[in-house]
Each structure stands twice: as structure tokens, then as C-alpha cells.
Coordinates of C-alpha atoms in Angstrom, one line a residue:
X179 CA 0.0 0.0 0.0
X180 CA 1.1 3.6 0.1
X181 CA 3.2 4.5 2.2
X182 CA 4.3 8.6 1.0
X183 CA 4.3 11.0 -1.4
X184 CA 6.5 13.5 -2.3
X185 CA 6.6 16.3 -4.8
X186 CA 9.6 18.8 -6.6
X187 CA 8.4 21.8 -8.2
X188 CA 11.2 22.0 -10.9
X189 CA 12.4 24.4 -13.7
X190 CA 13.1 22.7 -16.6
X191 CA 15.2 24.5 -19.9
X192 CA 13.9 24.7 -22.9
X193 CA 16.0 24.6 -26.2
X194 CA 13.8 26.7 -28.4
X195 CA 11.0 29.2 -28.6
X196 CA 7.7 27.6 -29.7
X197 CA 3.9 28.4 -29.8
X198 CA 1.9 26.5 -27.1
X199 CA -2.2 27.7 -27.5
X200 CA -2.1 31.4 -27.4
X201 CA 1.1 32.0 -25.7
X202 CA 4.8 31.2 -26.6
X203 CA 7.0 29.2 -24.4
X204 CA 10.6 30.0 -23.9
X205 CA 13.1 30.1 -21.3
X206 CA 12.4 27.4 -18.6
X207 CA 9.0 25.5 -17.6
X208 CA 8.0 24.6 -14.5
X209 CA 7.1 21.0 -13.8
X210 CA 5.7 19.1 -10.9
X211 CA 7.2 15.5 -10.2
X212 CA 5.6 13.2 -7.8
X213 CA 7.6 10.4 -5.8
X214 CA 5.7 7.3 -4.2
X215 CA 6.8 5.1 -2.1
X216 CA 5.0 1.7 -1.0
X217 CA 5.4 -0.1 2.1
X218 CA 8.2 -2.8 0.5
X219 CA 9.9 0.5 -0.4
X220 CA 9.3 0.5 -4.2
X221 CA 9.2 3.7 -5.7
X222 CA 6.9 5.3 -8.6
X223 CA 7.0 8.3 -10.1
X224 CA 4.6 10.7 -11.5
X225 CA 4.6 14.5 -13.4
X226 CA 2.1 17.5 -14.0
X227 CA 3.4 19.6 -16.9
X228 CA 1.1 22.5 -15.5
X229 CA 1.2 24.9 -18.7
X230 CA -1.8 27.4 -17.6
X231 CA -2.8 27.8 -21.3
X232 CA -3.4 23.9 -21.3
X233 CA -4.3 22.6 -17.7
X234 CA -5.7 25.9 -16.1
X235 CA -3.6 25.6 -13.3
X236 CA -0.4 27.0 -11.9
X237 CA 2.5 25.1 -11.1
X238 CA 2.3 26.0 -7.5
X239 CA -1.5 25.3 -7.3
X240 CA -0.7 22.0 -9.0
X241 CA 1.6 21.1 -6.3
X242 CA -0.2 22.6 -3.2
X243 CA -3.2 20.0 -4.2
X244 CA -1.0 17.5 -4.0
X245 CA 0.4 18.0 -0.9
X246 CA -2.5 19.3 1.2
X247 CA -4.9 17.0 -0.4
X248 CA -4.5 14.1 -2.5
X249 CA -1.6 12.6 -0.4
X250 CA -2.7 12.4 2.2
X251 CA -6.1 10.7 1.2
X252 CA -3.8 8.2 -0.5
X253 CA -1.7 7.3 2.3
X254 CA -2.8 3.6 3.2
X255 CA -4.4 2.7 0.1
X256 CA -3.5 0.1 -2.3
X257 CA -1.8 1.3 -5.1
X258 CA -3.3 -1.5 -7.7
X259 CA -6.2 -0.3 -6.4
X260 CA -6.5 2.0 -9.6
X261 CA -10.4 2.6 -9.1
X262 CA -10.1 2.7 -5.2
X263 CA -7.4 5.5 -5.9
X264 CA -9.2 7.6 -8.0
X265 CA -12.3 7.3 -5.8
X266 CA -10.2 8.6 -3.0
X267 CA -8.8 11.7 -5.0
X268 CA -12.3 12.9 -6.3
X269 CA -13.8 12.7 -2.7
X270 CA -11.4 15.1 -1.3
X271 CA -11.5 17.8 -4.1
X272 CA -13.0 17.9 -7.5
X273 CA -11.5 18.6 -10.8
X274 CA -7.8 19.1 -10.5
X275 CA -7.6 16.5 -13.4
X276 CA -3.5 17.7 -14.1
X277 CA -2.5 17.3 -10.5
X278 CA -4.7 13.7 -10.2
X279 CA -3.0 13.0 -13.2
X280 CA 0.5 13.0 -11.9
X281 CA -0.6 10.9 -8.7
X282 CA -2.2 8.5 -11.1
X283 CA 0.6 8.1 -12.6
X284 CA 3.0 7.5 -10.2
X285 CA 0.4 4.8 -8.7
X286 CA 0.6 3.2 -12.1
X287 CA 4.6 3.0 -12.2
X288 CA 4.5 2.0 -8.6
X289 CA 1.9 -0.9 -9.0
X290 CA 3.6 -1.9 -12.0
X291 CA 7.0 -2.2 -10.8
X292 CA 5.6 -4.1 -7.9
X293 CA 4.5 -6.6 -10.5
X294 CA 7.3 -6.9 -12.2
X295 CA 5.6 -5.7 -15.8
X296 CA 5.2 -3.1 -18.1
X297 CA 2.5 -0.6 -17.1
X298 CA 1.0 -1.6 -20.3
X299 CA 0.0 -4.5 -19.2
X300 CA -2.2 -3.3 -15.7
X301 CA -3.9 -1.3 -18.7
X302 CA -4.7 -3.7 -21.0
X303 CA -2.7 -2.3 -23.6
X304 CA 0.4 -3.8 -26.0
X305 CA 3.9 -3.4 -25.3
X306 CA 4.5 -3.3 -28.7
X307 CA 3.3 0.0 -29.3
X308 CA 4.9 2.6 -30.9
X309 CA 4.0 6.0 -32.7
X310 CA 5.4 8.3 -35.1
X311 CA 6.0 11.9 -34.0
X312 CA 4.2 15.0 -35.5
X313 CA 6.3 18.1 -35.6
X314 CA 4.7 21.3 -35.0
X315 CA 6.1 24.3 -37.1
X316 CA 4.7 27.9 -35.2
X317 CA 7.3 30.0 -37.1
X318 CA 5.4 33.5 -38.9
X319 CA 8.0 33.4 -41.2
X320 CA 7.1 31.3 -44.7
X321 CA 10.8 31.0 -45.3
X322 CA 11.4 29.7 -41.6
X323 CA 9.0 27.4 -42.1
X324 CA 10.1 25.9 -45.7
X325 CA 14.0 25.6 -43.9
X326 CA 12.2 24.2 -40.6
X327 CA 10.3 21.7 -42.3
X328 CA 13.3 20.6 -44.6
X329 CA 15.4 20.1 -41.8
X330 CA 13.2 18.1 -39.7
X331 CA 12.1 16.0 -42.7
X332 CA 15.8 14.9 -43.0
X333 CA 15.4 13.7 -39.5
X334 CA 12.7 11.3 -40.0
X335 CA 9.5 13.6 -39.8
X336 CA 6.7 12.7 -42.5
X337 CA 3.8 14.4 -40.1
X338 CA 3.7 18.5 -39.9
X339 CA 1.1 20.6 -38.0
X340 CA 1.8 24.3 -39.2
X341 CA 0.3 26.5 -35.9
X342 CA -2.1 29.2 -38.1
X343 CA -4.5 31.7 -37.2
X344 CA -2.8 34.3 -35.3
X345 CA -0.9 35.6 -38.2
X346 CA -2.7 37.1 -40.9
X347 CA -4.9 34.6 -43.4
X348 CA -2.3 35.8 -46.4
X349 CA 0.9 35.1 -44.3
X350 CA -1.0 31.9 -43.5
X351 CA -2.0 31.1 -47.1
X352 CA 2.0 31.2 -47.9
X353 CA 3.0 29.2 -44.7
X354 CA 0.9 26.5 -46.0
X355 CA 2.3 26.3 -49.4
X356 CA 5.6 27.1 -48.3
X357 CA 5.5 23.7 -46.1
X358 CA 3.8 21.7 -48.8
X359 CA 6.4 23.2 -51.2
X360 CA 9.3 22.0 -48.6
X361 CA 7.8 18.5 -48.0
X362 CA 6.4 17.1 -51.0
X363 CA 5.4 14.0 -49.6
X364 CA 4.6 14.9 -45.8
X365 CA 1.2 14.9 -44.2
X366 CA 0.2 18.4 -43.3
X367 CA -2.5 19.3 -40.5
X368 CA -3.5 22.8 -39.6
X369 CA -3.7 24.0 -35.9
X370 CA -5.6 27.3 -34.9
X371 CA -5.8 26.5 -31.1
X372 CA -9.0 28.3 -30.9
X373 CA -7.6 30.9 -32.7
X374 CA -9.5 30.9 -36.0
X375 CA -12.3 33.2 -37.6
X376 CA -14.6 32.4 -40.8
X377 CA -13.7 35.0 -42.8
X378 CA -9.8 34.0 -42.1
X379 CA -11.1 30.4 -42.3
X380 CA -12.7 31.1 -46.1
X381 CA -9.0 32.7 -47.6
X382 CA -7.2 29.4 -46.0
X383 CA -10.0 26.4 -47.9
X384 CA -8.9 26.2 -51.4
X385 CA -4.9 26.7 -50.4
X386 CA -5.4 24.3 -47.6
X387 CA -7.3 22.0 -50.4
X388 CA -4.5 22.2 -52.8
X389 CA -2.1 21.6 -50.3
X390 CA -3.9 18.4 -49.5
X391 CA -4.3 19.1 -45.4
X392 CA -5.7 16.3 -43.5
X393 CA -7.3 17.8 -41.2
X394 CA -7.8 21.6 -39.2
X395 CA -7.7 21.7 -35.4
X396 CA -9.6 23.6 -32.9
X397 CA -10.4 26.4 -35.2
X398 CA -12.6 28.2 -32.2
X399 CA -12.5 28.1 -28.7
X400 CA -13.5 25.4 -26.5
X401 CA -16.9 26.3 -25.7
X402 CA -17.9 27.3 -29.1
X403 CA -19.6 24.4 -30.6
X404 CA -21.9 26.5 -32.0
X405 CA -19.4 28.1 -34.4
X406 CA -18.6 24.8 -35.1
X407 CA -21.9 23.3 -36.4
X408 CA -22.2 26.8 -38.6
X409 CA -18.6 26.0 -40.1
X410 CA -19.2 22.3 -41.1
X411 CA -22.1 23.6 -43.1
X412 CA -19.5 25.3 -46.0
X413 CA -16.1 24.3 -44.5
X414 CA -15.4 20.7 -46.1
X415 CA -12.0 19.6 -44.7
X416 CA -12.4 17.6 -41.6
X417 CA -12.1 18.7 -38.0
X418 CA -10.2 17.8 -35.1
X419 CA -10.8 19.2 -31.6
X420 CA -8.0 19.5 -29.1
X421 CA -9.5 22.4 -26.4
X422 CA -12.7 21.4 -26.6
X423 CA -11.5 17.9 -25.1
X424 CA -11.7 17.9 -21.5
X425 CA -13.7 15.1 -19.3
X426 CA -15.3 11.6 -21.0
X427 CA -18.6 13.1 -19.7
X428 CA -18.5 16.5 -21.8
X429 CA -17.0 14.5 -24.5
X430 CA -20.0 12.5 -25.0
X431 CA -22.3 15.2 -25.6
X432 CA -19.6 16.8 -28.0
X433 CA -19.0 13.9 -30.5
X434 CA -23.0 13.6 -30.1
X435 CA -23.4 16.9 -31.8
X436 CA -21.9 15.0 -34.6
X437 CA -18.8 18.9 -35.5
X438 CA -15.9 16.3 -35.5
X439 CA -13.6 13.9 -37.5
X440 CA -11.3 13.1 -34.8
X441 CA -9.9 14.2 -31.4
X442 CA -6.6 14.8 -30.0
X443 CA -7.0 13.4 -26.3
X444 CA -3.6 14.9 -23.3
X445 CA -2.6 12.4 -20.6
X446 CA -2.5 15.4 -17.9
X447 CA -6.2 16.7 -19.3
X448 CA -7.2 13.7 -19.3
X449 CA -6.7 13.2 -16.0
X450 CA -4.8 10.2 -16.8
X451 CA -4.8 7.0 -18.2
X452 CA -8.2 5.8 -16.9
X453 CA -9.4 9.2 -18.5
X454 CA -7.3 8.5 -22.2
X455 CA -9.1 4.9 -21.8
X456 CA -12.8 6.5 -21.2
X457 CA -12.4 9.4 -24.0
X458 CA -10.6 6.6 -26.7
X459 CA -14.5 4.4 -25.9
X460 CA -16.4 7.4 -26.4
X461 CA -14.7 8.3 -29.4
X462 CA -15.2 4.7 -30.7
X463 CA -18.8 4.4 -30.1
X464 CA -19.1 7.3 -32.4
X465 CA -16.3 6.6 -35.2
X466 CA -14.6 9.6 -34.4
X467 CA -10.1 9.0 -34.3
X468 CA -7.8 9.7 -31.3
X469 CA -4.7 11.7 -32.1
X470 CA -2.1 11.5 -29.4
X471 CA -2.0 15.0 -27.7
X472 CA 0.6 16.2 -25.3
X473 CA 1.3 18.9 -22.5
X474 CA 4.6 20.0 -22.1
X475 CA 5.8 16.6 -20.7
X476 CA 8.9 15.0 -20.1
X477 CA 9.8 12.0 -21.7
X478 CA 8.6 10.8 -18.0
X479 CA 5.2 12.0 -19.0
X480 CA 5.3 11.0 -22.4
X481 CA 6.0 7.3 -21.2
X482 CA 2.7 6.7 -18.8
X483 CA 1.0 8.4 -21.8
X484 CA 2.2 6.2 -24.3
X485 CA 1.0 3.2 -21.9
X486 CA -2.3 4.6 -22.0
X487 CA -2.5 5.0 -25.6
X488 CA -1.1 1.2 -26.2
X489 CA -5.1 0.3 -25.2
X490 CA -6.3 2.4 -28.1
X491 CA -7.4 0.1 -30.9
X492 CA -6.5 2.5 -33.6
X493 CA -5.2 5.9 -33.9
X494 CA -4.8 8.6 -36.2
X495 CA -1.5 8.3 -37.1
X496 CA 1.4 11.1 -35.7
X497 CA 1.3 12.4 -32.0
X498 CA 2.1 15.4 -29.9
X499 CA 5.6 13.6 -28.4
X500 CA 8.1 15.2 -29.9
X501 CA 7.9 17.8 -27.4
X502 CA 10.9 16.6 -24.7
X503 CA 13.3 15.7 -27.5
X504 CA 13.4 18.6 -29.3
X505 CA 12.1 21.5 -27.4
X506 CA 11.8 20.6 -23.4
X507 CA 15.8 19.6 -21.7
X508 CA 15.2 17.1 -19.4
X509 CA 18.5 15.9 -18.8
X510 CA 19.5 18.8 -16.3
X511 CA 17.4 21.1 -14.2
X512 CA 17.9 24.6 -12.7
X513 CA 17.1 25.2 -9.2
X514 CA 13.2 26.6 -9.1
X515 CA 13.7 25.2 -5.3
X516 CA 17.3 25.1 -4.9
X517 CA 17.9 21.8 -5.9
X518 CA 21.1 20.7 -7.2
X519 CA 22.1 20.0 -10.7
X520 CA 20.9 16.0 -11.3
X521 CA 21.3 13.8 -14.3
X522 CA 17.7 14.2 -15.7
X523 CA 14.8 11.8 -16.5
X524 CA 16.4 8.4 -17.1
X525 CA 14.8 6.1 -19.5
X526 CA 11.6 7.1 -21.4
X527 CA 10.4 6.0 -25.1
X528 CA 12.9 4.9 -27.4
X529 CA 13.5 7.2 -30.3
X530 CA 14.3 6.2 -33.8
X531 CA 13.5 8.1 -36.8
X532 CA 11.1 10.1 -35.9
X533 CA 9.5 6.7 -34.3
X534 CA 9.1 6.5 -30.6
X535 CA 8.5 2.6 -28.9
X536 CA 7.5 2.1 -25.6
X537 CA 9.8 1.1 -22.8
X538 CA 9.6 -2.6 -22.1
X539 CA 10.9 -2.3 -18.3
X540 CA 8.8 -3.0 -15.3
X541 CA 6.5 0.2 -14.8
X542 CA 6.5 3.2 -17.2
X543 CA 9.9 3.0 -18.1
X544 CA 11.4 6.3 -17.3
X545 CA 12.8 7.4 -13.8
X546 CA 13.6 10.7 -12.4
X547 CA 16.5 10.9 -9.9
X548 CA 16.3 11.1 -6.2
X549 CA 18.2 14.2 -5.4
X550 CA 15.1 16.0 -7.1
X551 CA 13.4 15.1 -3.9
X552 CA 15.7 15.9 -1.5
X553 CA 16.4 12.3 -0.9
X554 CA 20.1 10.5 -1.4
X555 CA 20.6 7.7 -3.5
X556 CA 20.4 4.6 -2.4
X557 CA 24.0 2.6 -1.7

């Protein structure tokens, strides 16, 4: 059973500037990590990548929910007790579904290290699973994003989302033709994060035709469904809705309303995996496809997430992943609570090619070192 739970609000560097909803990301990023301990003295881990654009939520109020409430309503309870746990977290607060997310997840690593299997396999899920990655190109700058998209092609990429919307439709129109220009071959998706209009949406349909997009994402805000069921009535390309996806619950009445192709589904938004398991059903029952969305996680976070997704009987293909290998550096830290340097996350999804497989060890497959918490290594 539980024993503790620990948490590190961290600062993690980022390598390069990019567009996250509404707001750009550079500089550092704060992160909380969760550490669990049983009473045999195994240890799981867990992360909140509390972006406020994303999860609504503050770092700081991320961890002071996890301290004040959620641990120590967990304290005595059977980690594999994955139901039991979550029944415990939603009678002390409601919502919060970042922070239960991290928890979650660290009671996942920790139940499946104490069976000696992949976290994969407590979900019902493959261990064979792998994804490719989707690169998402924010740049304003058509030439930018012609030498962007060449580069990361030579790497392995064959998926592009090009962030549009908050530039003018005409700089957009040549953004989109300068990617397809630059990759030929590539699939190319369109992201507004609720940042579209119709009249912008009307100059981008025949150049986002000719370009051969797959599909346009969350071109209004969450709540605007409305806008949504008025668009589909001229505005032929498919939909996907990233936002607008928040609880299996709301979800339900969303895909009812019939304004979507497919949805992008977070681990942390989610609330975690039992959430990516609930939304991925929903979606089924309505034939609507699951992209893999992210937060800002590590490749910590990306592991549990990956476990979850491994249940998913199909996917669209291409996922939100790419994020700690290119843009988050999660093999050092800088010392949002004084904390040492430390080695990083260790482990996480194996990347080839643009290709990431899931970890075969016993849990999620990544680790994050114990001088993060204060705590020294063991001998």
C-alpha cells in the first residue's frame, strides 16, 4: 500500500521558442514530479506539466493539491487499487484533473514495478506500441518554415502541423504552401488553437485543399460548438478538436453533436490513463479518431502516456511527443527550489526516426533521480 508521497516543483530549460495555444514558451518551464513510495519501499513516479494555457492551473497550485490533499487521502491505500485510488482523490477535491493525473501516474509505475511488468499491461494495452511523431512548425516566417520543415524532414518527420491563425490569413496562405512546397510528400495538419475566424477560415480552404491538409484543429474556442456546427455547413475539410476535449462526460455530448472527424485526447487533461481509456471508448462508439495530444511533458510524461495509448485500438497516425526531444531539456534542471544539478529523467520511449517505442521495463519505463526530492541515492 502507500506509504508517502513526495513532490519537486522544478524548472526545466527549454532549447527553443515555440507556440503553445495562445502563448509562446521560452526560457524554462515549470514542472511538478511526484515520488511514491509503497510499504516494500518500491518507488513510482509521476509529473504535471502545468502549462496554464493547457491545464488551467499554476505550477504551484498544481503542487499545493497534491500536498495538502490528494496525499494524504492516498496514504494507506492500495496502489493497484487503480479505481479505489481515484475514488479517493475525487472525494477530497473535485476537478484538478493535471494534479490527479500526476498521482495517477506514479500509482501506475508503482503498481507496476511491484509486478514486475510493463505498465502496459495493468492497462490492458500492448507493449509493442509505438507512434510516429508530428512536428509542430509555429514560425510567422514562410521561409522559416520551408527551412524548418526541410530540416526536420531529413530527420525522420513525415507528419507536420503548421500553428495558423494568429498571423494574418495571407501570411498563413504562404505558410501553408511554403510547407507543402518544402515536404512534398509529408502529411500536413492545420492548428488554430481556438484561434480561427470564418472570414480567415474562407481565404485558408482552397490553399489548404490544394495543399492536401488532412485535417484543421480547434479552429474556435472550447466552448464554441456553435461556431462549429455553422462552419461544417461550408467548411469541407475535416475537423479535429484538441481544447474542446476535456472530461469523458463532456465529451460524449460533444461527439453527439456530430462537429468532429477526430480528437486529440492529453494524458495530464485527461486526467490520466483511466481518463485516455474513457475518452478513446467514447470516441469509438461514435467513429470519431484519437490523435495523441501532449502537454509539455517529459519523456517521463510521455512514457505513462504512451502506456495509455497502447489500449487504443486505432489511432490517427502522428502524435504530440516530440515535445521533450526537441524543445523541453530534461536531462538537467535549474534550481526553481534550490535543488542541485541532477542527471535528468532516465529512461523514457525509445526514439528512432522520428518513431518513438514504448519502454519494455517494469512500470512506465522512465525514472527521475532522487536528489530531485531531497532524498540521497540509495548505496
Amino acid at each position: 500500500m502507500i506509504k508517502s508521497i513526495t513532490t519537486a516543483l522544478l524548472r526545466l530549460p527549454l532549447r527553443q521558442v515555440q507556440m503553445r495555444g495562445s502563448a509562446a514558451v521560452s526560457g524554462d518551464q515549470e514542472c511538478v514530479f511526484v515520488r511514491m513510495v509503497n510499504d516494500s519501499g518500491t518507488v513510482g513516479f509521476g509529473e504535471a506539466s502545468a502549462w496554464a494555457v493547457f491545464s488551467e492551473q499554476s505550477a504551484t497550485a498544481v503542487k499545493s493539491v497534491i500536498d495538502e490533499l490528494l496525499s494524504p487521502a492516498l496514504v494507506g491505500v492500495e496502489e493497484a487499487d487503480r479505481h479505489g485510488v481515484q475514488r479517493a482523490m475525487d472525494a477530497v477535491v473535485p476537478g484538478n484533473a493535471v494534479a490527479k493525473a500526476a498521482v495517477e501516474m506514479a500509482t501506475l509505475d508503482l503498481a507496476s514495478k511491484s509486478a514486475g511488468v510493463p505498465a502496459a499491461y495493468l492497462l490492458g494495452g500492448s507493449t509493442n506500441f509505438e507512434i510516429a511523431l508530428s512536428y509542430s512548425i509555429s514560425s510567422f516566417d514562410p521561409d522559416a518554415v520551408r527551412d524548418i520543415a526541410r530540416k526536420k524532414d531529413a530527420g525522420g518527420y513525415r507528419i507536420f502541423k503548421l500553428k495558423v491563425g494568429a498571423a494574418e490569413p495571407t501570411t498563413d496562405v504562404r505558410r501553408i504552401r511554403s510547407l507543402r512546397a518544402a515536404v512534398p510528400d509529408a502529411a500536413i495538419r492545420l492548428d488554430f488553437n481556438g484561434r480561427g475566424t470564418e472570414p480567415g477560415l474562407r481565404v485558408l480552404l482552397d490553399p489548404a485543399r490544394e495543399a492536401g491538409v488532412e485535417f484543421c484543429e480547434q479552429p474556435f474556442p472550447a466552448t464554441q460548438i456553435t461556431r462549429l456546427e455553422r462552419l461544417r455547413t461550408w467548411f469541407d475539410l475535416p475537423l479535429s478538436l484538441d481544447e474542446s476535449v476535456t472530461d469523458a462526460g463532456t465529451l460524449e455530448g460533444l461527439l453527439a453533436r456530430g462537429v468532429c472527424e477526430f480528437i486529440s485526447i492529453k494524458y495530464g487533461r485527461a486526467g490520466g490513463a483511466q481518463g485516455v481509456i474513457d475518452m478513446s471508448r467514447a470516441a469509438a462508439r461514435y467513429g470519431v479518431g484519437v490523435y495523441c495530444g501532449g502537454l509539455n511533458e517529459s519523456r517521463l510524461g510521455v512514457a505513462a502516456a504512451m502506456h495509455a495509448f497502447s489500449t487504443v485500438g486505432t489511432l490517427v497516425p502522428g502524435s504530440d511527443f516530440y515535445f521533450p526531444f526537441e524543445v523541453l531539456d530534461d536531462t538537467g534542471v535549474s534550481g526553481a527550489t534550490g535543488l542541485p544539478e541532477a542527471t535528468g529523467v532516465i529512461g523514457g520511449p525509445v526514439l528512432q526516426s522520428a518513431r518513438l517505442s514504448l519502454p519494455r521495463s517494469p512500470g512506465i519505463g522512465a525514472r527521475l533521480p532522487d536528489s530531485w526530492f531531497g532524498v540521497e541515492a540509495a548505496a
